mmCIF file of C-alpha atoms in Angstrom:
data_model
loop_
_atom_site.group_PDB
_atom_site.id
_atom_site.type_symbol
_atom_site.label_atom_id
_atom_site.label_comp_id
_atom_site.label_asym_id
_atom_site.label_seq_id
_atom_site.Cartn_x
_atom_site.Cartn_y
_atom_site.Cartn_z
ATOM 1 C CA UNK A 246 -40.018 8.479 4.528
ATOM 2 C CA UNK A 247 -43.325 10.494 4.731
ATOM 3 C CA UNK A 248 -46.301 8.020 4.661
ATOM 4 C CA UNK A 249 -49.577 8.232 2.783
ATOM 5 C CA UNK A 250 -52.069 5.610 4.064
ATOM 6 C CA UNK A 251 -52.998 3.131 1.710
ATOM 7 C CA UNK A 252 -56.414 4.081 -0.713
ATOM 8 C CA UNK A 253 -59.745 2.362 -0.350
ATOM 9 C CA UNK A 254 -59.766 -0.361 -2.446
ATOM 10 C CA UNK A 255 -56.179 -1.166 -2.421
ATOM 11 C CA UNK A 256 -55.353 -4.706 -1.971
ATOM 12 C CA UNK A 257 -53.952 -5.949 1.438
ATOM 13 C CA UNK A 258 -50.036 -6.261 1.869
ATOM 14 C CA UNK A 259 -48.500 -8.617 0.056
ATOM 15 C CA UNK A 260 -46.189 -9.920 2.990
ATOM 16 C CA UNK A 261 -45.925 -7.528 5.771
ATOM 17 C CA UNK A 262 -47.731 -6.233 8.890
ATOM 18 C CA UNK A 263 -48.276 -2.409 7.150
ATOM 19 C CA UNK A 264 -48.338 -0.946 3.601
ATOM 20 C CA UNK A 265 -48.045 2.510 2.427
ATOM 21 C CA UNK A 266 -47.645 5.083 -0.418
ATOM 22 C CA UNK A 267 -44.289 7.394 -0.083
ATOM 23 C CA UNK A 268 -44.772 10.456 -3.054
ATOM 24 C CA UNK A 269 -42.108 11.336 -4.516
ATOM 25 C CA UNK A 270 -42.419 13.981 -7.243
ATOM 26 C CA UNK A 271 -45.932 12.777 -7.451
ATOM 27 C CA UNK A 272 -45.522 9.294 -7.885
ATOM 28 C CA UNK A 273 -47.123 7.287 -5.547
ATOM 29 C CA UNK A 274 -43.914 4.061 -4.313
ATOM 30 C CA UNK A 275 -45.254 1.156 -2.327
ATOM 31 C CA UNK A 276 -43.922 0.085 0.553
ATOM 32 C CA UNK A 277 -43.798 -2.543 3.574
ATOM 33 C CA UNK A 278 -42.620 -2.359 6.927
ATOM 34 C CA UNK A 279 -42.152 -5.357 9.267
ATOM 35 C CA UNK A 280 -40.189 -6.875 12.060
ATOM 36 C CA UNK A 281 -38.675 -5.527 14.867
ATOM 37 C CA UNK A 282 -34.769 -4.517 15.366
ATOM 38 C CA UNK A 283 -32.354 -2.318 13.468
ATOM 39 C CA UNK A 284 -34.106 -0.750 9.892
ATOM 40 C CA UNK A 285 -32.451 -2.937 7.170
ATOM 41 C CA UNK A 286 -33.871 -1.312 3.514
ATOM 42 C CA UNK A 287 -33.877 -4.274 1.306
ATOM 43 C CA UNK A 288 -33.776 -2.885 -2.376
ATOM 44 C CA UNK A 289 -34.991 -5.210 -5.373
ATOM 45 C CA UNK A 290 -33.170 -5.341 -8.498
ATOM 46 C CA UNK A 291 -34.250 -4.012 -12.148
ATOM 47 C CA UNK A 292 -37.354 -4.786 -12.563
ATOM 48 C CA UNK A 293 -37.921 -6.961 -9.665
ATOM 49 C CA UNK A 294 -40.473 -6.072 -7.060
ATOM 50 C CA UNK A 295 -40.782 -6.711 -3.251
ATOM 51 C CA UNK A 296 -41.523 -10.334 -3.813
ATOM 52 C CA UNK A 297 -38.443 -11.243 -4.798
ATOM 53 C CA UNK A 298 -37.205 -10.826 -1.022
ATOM 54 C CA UNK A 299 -39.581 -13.541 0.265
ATOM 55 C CA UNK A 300 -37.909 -16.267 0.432
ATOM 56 C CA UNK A 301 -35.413 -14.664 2.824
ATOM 57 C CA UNK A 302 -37.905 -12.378 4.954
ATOM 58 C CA UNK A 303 -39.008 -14.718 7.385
ATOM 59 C CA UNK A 304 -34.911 -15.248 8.631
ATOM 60 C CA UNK A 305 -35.218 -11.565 8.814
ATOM 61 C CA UNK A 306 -37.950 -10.294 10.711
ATOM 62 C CA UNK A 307 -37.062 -11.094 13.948
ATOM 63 C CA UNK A 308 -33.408 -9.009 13.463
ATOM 64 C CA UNK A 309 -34.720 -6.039 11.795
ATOM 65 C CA UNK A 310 -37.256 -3.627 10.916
ATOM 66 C CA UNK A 311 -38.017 -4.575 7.633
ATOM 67 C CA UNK A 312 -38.196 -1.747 4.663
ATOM 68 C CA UNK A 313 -39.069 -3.202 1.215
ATOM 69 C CA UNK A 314 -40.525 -1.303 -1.325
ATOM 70 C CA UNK A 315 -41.272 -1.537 -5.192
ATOM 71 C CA UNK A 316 -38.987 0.408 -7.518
ATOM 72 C CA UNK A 317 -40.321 2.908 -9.208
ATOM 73 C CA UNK A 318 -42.809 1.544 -12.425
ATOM 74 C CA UNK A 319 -42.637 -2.204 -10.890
ATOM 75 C CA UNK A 320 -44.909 -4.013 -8.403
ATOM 76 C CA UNK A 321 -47.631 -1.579 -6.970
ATOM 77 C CA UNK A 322 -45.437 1.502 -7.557
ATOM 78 C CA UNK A 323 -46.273 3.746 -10.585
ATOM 79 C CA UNK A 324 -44.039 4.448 -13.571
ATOM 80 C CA UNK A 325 -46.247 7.454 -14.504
ATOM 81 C CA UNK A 326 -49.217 8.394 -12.528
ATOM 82 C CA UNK A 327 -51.801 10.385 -13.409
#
């Protein structure tokens, strides 16, 4: 994934060590990256965000890098951006 440093203004992460911004067609998709180990992508289901992985992240972190973005038009990822 390409990475766009998060805006000015934009509020911290809401559980891991780094946010960013991926485009894609435009439309900004947040994402967080944590841990250390193996990349495991952890996807959230329709209309669920990254939050709903919390309860499992911190058993997590310690085995894997740690991909969890918001879908597309949920969480801090835009449906339609200007």
């Amino acid at each position: 994934w390409g990475r766009m440093g998060a805006a000015s203004g934009t509020p911290a992460p809401l559980h891991g060590e780094c946010m960013y911004f991926y485009a894609q067609e435009n439309i900004p998709l947040y994402y967080e990256v944590f841990g250390k180990g193996p990349p495991l992508l952890l996807i959230a289901g329709l209309a669920s965000d990254s939050r709903s992985w919390q309860p499992i992240l911190s058993g997590l972190r310690d085995t894997f890098t740690l991909i969890v973005p918001d879908n597309r038009g949920v969480g801090r990822s835009c449906q339609e951006c200007p």
